[in-house]
Amino acid sequence: MQALIGLGSNLDHPSQRLISALRALQRLPGITLRQHSRLYTSAPVGPQDQPDYVNAVAEIDTALAPHALLHTLQALELAAGRQRLRHWGERTLDLDILLIDNHLIDSDDLQVPHPQMTQRAFVLLPLLEICPHALLPDGTALSNFLGQVADQTISPLAELDRNALIE
């Protein structure tokens, strides 16, 4: 299965956190890192008394079932010191499943497509950078939502060679 994973961090050297997470993804059994976006910075969503975020999107192939993938990503977050102190609060690492093939999943712990992805420039821009023709399971082009996030400031942070981490 193909999956798109959103990565975010705003604590403890966030750029390095994302690079480390991308490296960890490619070492996991059952996951092949295909490509990733460059890094972007944006203001936090929710509480504004926290640092700006660094975000990216990775495309992976996985043999893991969706919930197994979720648990694997949560284990990476915990290994990076993730603590859930407040809703939309600061974090060392956040890994979100954005899309998995054309799957629709709505369970207590997993929703695919990610329910807020079309409302966030920090998801859409890096995702469309690596998958410009990405579609929602209903066939709607994700690029159709760019106008709705045009007022959200997001800036490329670093030109991270998209193939630099892929072994």
mmCIF file of N, CA, C and O in Angstrom, residues 98-164:
data_model
loop_
_atom_site.group_PDB
_atom_site.id
_atom_site.type_symbol
_atom_site.label_atom_id
_atom_site.label_comp_id
_atom_site.label_asym_id
_atom_site.label_seq_id
_atom_site.Cartn_x
_atom_site.Cartn_y
_atom_site.Cartn_z
ATOM 1 N N LEU A 98 -1.940 10.568 6.519
ATOM 2 C CA LEU A 98 -2.791 11.472 5.755
ATOM 3 C C LEU A 98 -3.695 10.691 4.806
ATOM 4 O O LEU A 98 -4.894 10.920 4.759
ATOM 5 N N LEU A 99 -3.091 9.797 4.043
ATOM 6 C CA LEU A 99 -3.805 8.973 3.073
ATOM 7 C C LEU A 99 -3.174 7.587 3.035
ATOM 8 O O LEU A 99 -1.960 7.461 3.199
ATOM 9 N N ILE A 100 -3.990 6.596 2.785
ATOM 10 C CA ILE A 100 -3.510 5.236 2.510
ATOM 11 C C ILE A 100 -4.278 4.748 1.295
ATOM 12 O O ILE A 100 -5.484 4.492 1.375
ATOM 13 N N ASP A 101 -3.584 4.654 0.154
ATOM 14 C CA ASP A 101 -4.243 4.284 -1.100
ATOM 15 C C ASP A 101 -5.572 5.031 -1.206
ATOM 16 O O ASP A 101 -5.617 6.229 -0.989
ATOM 17 N N ASN A 102 -6.639 4.342 -1.505
ATOM 18 C CA ASN A 102 -7.969 4.957 -1.575
ATOM 19 C C ASN A 102 -8.822 4.553 -0.391
ATOM 20 O O ASN A 102 -10.054 4.557 -0.480
ATOM 21 N N HIS A 103 -8.186 4.211 0.714
ATOM 22 C CA HIS A 103 -8.922 3.727 1.885
ATOM 23 C C HIS A 103 -9.677 4.847 2.589
ATOM 24 O O HIS A 103 -9.192 5.971 2.697
ATOM 25 N N LEU A 104 -10.844 4.502 3.074
ATOM 26 C CA LEU A 104 -11.611 5.333 3.995
ATOM 27 C C LEU A 104 -11.658 4.577 5.307
ATOM 28 O O LEU A 104 -12.142 3.445 5.355
ATOM 29 N N ILE A 105 -11.122 5.181 6.348
ATOM 30 C CA ILE A 105 -11.098 4.544 7.662
ATOM 31 C C ILE A 105 -11.660 5.534 8.664
ATOM 32 O O ILE A 105 -11.217 6.688 8.722
ATOM 33 N N ASP A 106 -12.614 5.095 9.449
ATOM 34 C CA ASP A 106 -13.198 5.949 10.479
ATOM 35 C C ASP A 106 -13.396 5.107 11.731
ATOM 36 O O ASP A 106 -14.451 4.538 11.962
ATOM 37 N N SER A 107 -12.334 5.017 12.528
ATOM 38 C CA SER A 107 -12.399 4.284 13.787
ATOM 39 C C SER A 107 -12.066 5.237 14.919
ATOM 40 O O SER A 107 -11.701 6.388 14.685
ATOM 41 N N ASP A 108 -12.173 4.765 16.140
ATOM 42 C CA ASP A 108 -11.912 5.625 17.295
ATOM 43 C C ASP A 108 -10.506 6.209 17.282
ATOM 44 O O ASP A 108 -10.291 7.342 17.706
ATOM 45 N N ASP A 109 -9.528 5.444 16.794
ATOM 46 C CA ASP A 109 -8.143 5.891 16.870
ATOM 47 C C ASP A 109 -7.511 6.243 15.525
ATOM 48 O O ASP A 109 -6.369 6.679 15.473
ATOM 49 N N LEU A 110 -8.240 6.066 14.432
ATOM 50 C CA LEU A 110 -7.652 6.343 13.124
ATOM 51 C C LEU A 110 -8.728 6.814 12.146
ATOM 52 O O LEU A 110 -9.759 6.147 11.986
ATOM 53 N N GLN A 111 -8.459 7.967 11.524
ATOM 54 C CA GLN A 111 -9.325 8.481 10.467
ATOM 55 C C GLN A 111 -8.470 8.761 9.243
ATOM 56 O O GLN A 111 -7.486 9.506 9.324
ATOM 57 N N VAL A 112 -8.827 8.133 8.138
ATOM 58 C CA VAL A 112 -8.134 8.317 6.871
ATOM 59 C C VAL A 112 -9.195 8.534 5.805
ATOM 60 O O VAL A 112 -10.136 7.743 5.734
ATOM 61 N N PRO A 113 -9.061 9.602 5.009
ATOM 62 C CA PRO A 113 -8.034 10.630 5.043
ATOM 63 C C PRO A 113 -8.040 11.401 6.368
ATOM 64 O O PRO A 113 -9.059 11.472 7.042
ATOM 65 N N HIS A 114 -6.890 11.971 6.673
ATOM 66 C CA HIS A 114 -6.779 12.769 7.892
ATOM 67 C C HIS A 114 -7.829 13.875 7.836
ATOM 68 O O HIS A 114 -7.935 14.599 6.839
ATOM 69 N N PRO A 115 -8.637 14.019 8.887
ATOM 70 C CA PRO A 115 -9.801 14.918 8.810
ATOM 71 C C PRO A 115 -9.499 16.401 8.594
ATOM 72 O O PRO A 115 -10.337 17.113 8.055
ATOM 73 N N GLN A 116 -8.331 16.899 8.982
ATOM 74 C CA GLN A 116 -8.035 18.322 8.793
ATOM 75 C C GLN A 116 -7.052 18.613 7.666
ATOM 76 O O GLN A 116 -6.674 19.761 7.464
ATOM 77 N N MET A 117 -6.642 17.602 6.928
ATOM 78 C CA MET A 117 -5.568 17.813 5.952
ATOM 79 C C MET A 117 -5.902 18.849 4.879
ATOM 80 O O MET A 117 -5.023 19.576 4.430
ATOM 81 N N THR A 118 -7.160 18.954 4.482
ATOM 82 C CA THR A 118 -7.524 19.896 3.423
ATOM 83 C C THR A 118 -7.635 21.332 3.928
ATOM 84 O O THR A 118 -7.794 22.253 3.129
ATOM 85 N N GLN A 119 -7.516 21.515 5.241
ATOM 86 C CA GLN A 119 -7.638 22.845 5.840
ATOM 87 C C GLN A 119 -6.296 23.415 6.283
ATOM 88 O O GLN A 119 -6.253 24.477 6.910
ATOM 89 N N ARG A 120 -5.201 22.717 5.962
ATOM 90 C CA ARG A 120 -3.896 23.113 6.496
ATOM 91 C C ARG A 120 -2.847 23.213 5.394
ATOM 92 O O ARG A 120 -2.480 22.217 4.768
ATOM 93 N N ALA A 121 -2.345 24.420 5.215
ATOM 94 C CA ALA A 121 -1.304 24.643 4.204
ATOM 95 C C ALA A 121 -0.064 23.820 4.513
ATOM 96 O O ALA A 121 0.594 23.318 3.596
ATOM 97 N N PHE A 122 0.262 23.645 5.798
ATOM 98 C CA PHE A 122 1.475 22.915 6.155
ATOM 99 C C PHE A 122 1.382 21.428 5.828
ATOM 100 O O PHE A 122 2.382 20.718 5.860
ATOM 101 N N VAL A 123 0.189 20.952 5.490
ATOM 102 C CA VAL A 123 0.019 19.586 4.983
ATOM 103 C C VAL A 123 -0.064 19.609 3.460
ATOM 104 O O VAL A 123 0.632 18.866 2.777
ATOM 105 N N LEU A 124 -0.930 20.464 2.924
ATOM 106 C CA LEU A 124 -1.184 20.460 1.486
ATOM 107 C C LEU A 124 0.042 20.811 0.647
ATOM 108 O O LEU A 124 0.323 20.134 -0.353
ATOM 109 N N LEU A 125 0.774 21.850 1.017
ATOM 110 C CA LEU A 125 1.900 22.265 0.179
ATOM 111 C C LEU A 125 2.998 21.214 0.105
ATOM 112 O O LEU A 125 3.437 20.871 -0.999
ATOM 113 N N PRO A 126 3.451 20.652 1.234
ATOM 114 C CA PRO A 126 4.470 19.603 1.097
ATOM 115 C C PRO A 126 3.935 18.343 0.417
ATOM 116 O O PRO A 126 4.642 17.691 -0.354
ATOM 117 N N LEU A 127 2.673 18.008 0.657
ATOM 118 C CA LEU A 127 2.086 16.831 0.021
ATOM 119 C C LEU A 127 2.042 17.010 -1.492
ATOM 120 O O LEU A 127 2.447 16.126 -2.256
ATOM 121 N N LEU A 128 1.561 18.163 -1.937
ATOM 122 C CA LEU A 128 1.459 18.414 -3.368
ATOM 123 C C LEU A 128 2.826 18.618 -4.016
ATOM 124 O O LEU A 128 2.968 18.416 -5.228
ATOM 125 N N GLU A 129 3.819 18.979 -3.233
ATOM 126 C CA GLU A 129 5.180 19.064 -3.766
ATOM 127 C C GLU A 129 5.645 17.695 -4.262
ATOM 128 O O GLU A 129 6.265 17.594 -5.318
ATOM 129 N N ILE A 130 5.346 16.655 -3.508
ATOM 130 C CA ILE A 130 5.819 15.321 -3.894
ATOM 131 C C ILE A 130 4.785 14.511 -4.672
ATOM 132 O O ILE A 130 5.148 13.585 -5.398
ATOM 133 N N CYS A 131 3.518 14.840 -4.520
ATOM 134 C CA CYS A 131 2.430 14.134 -5.223
ATOM 135 C C CYS A 131 1.457 15.173 -5.786
ATOM 136 O O CYS A 131 0.355 15.353 -5.263
ATOM 137 N N PRO A 132 1.864 15.869 -6.851
ATOM 138 C CA PRO A 132 1.054 16.997 -7.338
ATOM 139 C C PRO A 132 -0.344 16.622 -7.817
ATOM 140 O O PRO A 132 -1.212 17.484 -7.882
ATOM 141 N N HIS A 133 -0.570 15.367 -8.122
ATOM 142 C CA HIS A 133 -1.880 14.947 -8.627
ATOM 143 C C HIS A 133 -2.641 14.111 -7.599
ATOM 144 O O HIS A 133 -3.552 13.363 -7.967
ATOM 145 N N ALA A 134 -2.298 14.251 -6.330
ATOM 146 C CA ALA A 134 -2.927 13.450 -5.270
ATOM 147 C C ALA A 134 -4.428 13.705 -5.216
ATOM 148 O O ALA A 134 -4.902 14.829 -5.397
ATOM 149 N N LEU A 135 -5.144 12.617 -4.941
ATOM 150 C CA LEU A 135 -6.603 12.656 -4.874
ATOM 151 C C LEU A 135 -7.094 12.114 -3.544
ATOM 152 O O LEU A 135 -6.478 11.217 -2.965
ATOM 153 N N LEU A 136 -8.217 12.629 -3.095
ATOM 154 C CA LEU A 136 -8.934 12.022 -1.990
ATOM 155 C C LEU A 136 -9.607 10.751 -2.506
ATOM 156 O O LEU A 136 -9.784 10.591 -3.722
ATOM 157 N N PRO A 137 -10.002 9.846 -1.624
ATOM 158 C CA PRO A 137 -10.657 8.618 -2.091
ATOM 159 C C PRO A 137 -11.893 8.855 -2.959
ATOM 160 O O PRO A 137 -12.219 8.024 -3.808
ATOM 161 N N ASP A 138 -12.555 10.001 -2.798
ATOM 162 C CA ASP A 138 -13.739 10.282 -3.630
ATOM 163 C C ASP A 138 -13.375 10.869 -4.995
ATOM 164 O O ASP A 138 -14.249 11.216 -5.788
ATOM 165 N N GLY A 139 -12.064 10.994 -5.270
ATOM 166 C CA GLY A 139 -11.605 11.500 -6.563
ATOM 167 C C GLY A 139 -11.349 12.987 -6.612
ATOM 168 O O GLY A 139 -10.892 13.507 -7.633
ATOM 169 N N THR A 140 -11.591 13.700 -5.529
ATOM 170 C CA THR A 140 -11.345 15.148 -5.480
ATOM 171 C C THR A 140 -9.841 15.408 -5.425
ATOM 172 O O THR A 140 -9.138 14.829 -4.592
ATOM 173 N N ALA A 141 -9.374 16.274 -6.299
ATOM 174 C CA ALA A 141 -7.951 16.642 -6.305
ATOM 175 C C ALA A 141 -7.630 17.482 -5.074
ATOM 176 O O ALA A 141 -8.346 18.446 -4.772
ATOM 177 N N LEU A 142 -6.565 17.129 -4.385
ATOM 178 C CA LEU A 142 -6.165 17.910 -3.209
ATOM 179 C C LEU A 142 -5.773 19.334 -3.590
ATOM 180 O O LEU A 142 -5.930 20.252 -2.779
ATOM 181 N N SER A 143 -5.312 19.527 -4.804
ATOM 182 C CA SER A 143 -4.958 20.879 -5.249
ATOM 183 C C SER A 143 -6.169 21.813 -5.254
ATOM 184 O O SER A 143 -6.009 23.030 -5.163
ATOM 185 N N ASN A 144 -7.378 21.262 -5.296
ATOM 186 C CA ASN A 144 -8.590 22.089 -5.253
ATOM 187 C C ASN A 144 -8.723 22.856 -3.939
ATOM 188 O O ASN A 144 -9.474 23.824 -3.867
ATOM 189 N N PHE A 145 -8.031 22.430 -2.908
ATOM 190 C CA PHE A 145 -8.172 23.049 -1.585
ATOM 191 C C PHE A 145 -7.140 24.143 -1.324
ATOM 192 O O PHE A 145 -7.179 24.783 -0.276
ATOM 193 N N LEU A 146 -6.228 24.369 -2.252
ATOM 194 C CA LEU A 146 -5.177 25.362 -2.022
ATOM 195 C C LEU A 146 -5.736 26.764 -1.796
ATOM 196 O O LEU A 146 -5.204 27.517 -0.979
ATOM 197 N N GLY A 147 -6.791 27.126 -2.488
ATOM 198 C CA GLY A 147 -7.385 28.444 -2.300
ATOM 199 C C GLY A 147 -7.910 28.658 -0.901
ATOM 200 O O GLY A 147 -7.896 29.780 -0.383
ATOM 201 N N GLN A 148 -8.338 27.591 -0.251
ATOM 202 C CA GLN A 148 -8.884 27.695 1.104
ATOM 203 C C GLN A 148 -7.804 27.912 2.160
ATOM 204 O O GLN A 148 -8.113 28.292 3.282
ATOM 205 N N VAL A 149 -6.545 27.643 1.810
ATOM 206 C CA VAL A 149 -5.456 27.800 2.780
ATOM 207 C C VAL A 149 -4.478 28.896 2.360
ATOM 208 O O VAL A 149 -3.416 29.044 2.957
ATOM 209 N N ALA A 150 -4.856 29.676 1.333
ATOM 210 C CA ALA A 150 -3.957 30.695 0.781
ATOM 211 C C ALA A 150 -3.560 31.749 1.806
ATOM 212 O O ALA A 150 -2.500 32.361 1.689
ATOM 213 N N ASP A 151 -4.373 31.955 2.842
ATOM 214 C CA ASP A 151 -4.067 32.966 3.854
ATOM 215 C C ASP A 151 -3.141 32.448 4.952
ATOM 216 O O ASP A 151 -2.732 33.202 5.827
ATOM 217 N N GLN A 152 -2.800 31.168 4.915
ATOM 218 C CA GLN A 152 -1.914 30.579 5.932
ATOM 219 C C GLN A 152 -0.461 30.704 5.470
ATOM 220 O O GLN A 152 -0.103 30.274 4.383
ATOM 221 N N THR A 153 0.359 31.312 6.306
ATOM 222 C CA THR A 153 1.762 31.529 5.954
ATOM 223 C C THR A 153 2.561 30.259 6.186
ATOM 224 O O THR A 153 2.541 29.673 7.276
ATOM 225 N N ILE A 154 3.236 29.837 5.151
ATOM 226 C CA ILE A 154 4.122 28.674 5.209
ATOM 227 C C ILE A 154 5.315 28.981 4.323
ATOM 228 O O ILE A 154 5.151 29.548 3.242
ATOM 229 N N SER A 155 6.516 28.660 4.794
ATOM 230 C CA SER A 155 7.733 28.989 4.051
ATOM 231 C C SER A 155 8.652 27.780 3.991
ATOM 232 O O SER A 155 8.808 27.067 4.995
ATOM 233 N N PRO A 156 9.282 27.567 2.836
ATOM 234 C CA PRO A 156 10.311 26.522 2.790
ATOM 235 C C PRO A 156 11.406 26.885 3.784
ATOM 236 O O PRO A 156 11.850 28.029 3.843
ATOM 237 N N LEU A 157 11.790 25.934 4.585
ATOM 238 C CA LEU A 157 12.807 26.176 5.613
ATOM 239 C C LEU A 157 14.184 25.811 5.096
ATOM 240 O O LEU A 157 15.148 26.517 5.294
ATOM 241 N N ALA A 158 14.253 24.678 4.452
ATOM 242 C CA ALA A 158 15.546 24.203 3.966
ATOM 243 C C ALA A 158 15.302 23.375 2.728
ATOM 244 O O ALA A 158 14.277 22.708 2.602
ATOM 245 N N GLU A 159 16.230 23.440 1.841
ATOM 246 C CA GLU A 159 16.149 22.593 0.659
ATOM 247 C C GLU A 159 16.759 21.254 1.035
ATOM 248 O O GLU A 159 17.948 21.064 1.019
ATOM 249 N N LEU A 160 15.893 20.372 1.470
ATOM 250 C CA LEU A 160 16.321 19.028 1.854
ATOM 251 C C LEU A 160 16.226 18.171 0.612
ATOM 252 O O LEU A 160 15.144 17.992 0.053
ATOM 253 N N ASP A 161 17.350 17.699 0.128
ATOM 254 C CA ASP A 161 17.360 16.860 -1.074
ATOM 255 C C ASP A 161 16.403 15.700 -0.864
ATOM 256 O O ASP A 161 16.546 14.916 0.060
ATOM 257 N N ARG A 162 15.404 15.637 -1.730
ATOM 258 C CA ARG A 162 14.348 14.628 -1.557
ATOM 259 C C ARG A 162 14.887 13.214 -1.613
ATOM 260 O O ARG A 162 14.226 12.292 -1.148
ATOM 261 N N ASN A 163 16.054 13.017 -2.180
ATOM 262 C CA ASN A 163 16.605 11.668 -2.249
ATOM 263 C C ASN A 163 17.762 11.457 -1.269
ATOM 264 O O ASN A 163 18.333 10.381 -1.227
ATOM 265 N N ALA A 164 18.075 12.472 -0.491
ATOM 266 C CA ALA A 164 19.242 12.392 0.392
ATOM 267 C C ALA A 164 19.116 11.284 1.422
ATOM 268 O O ALA A 164 20.114 10.676 1.808
#
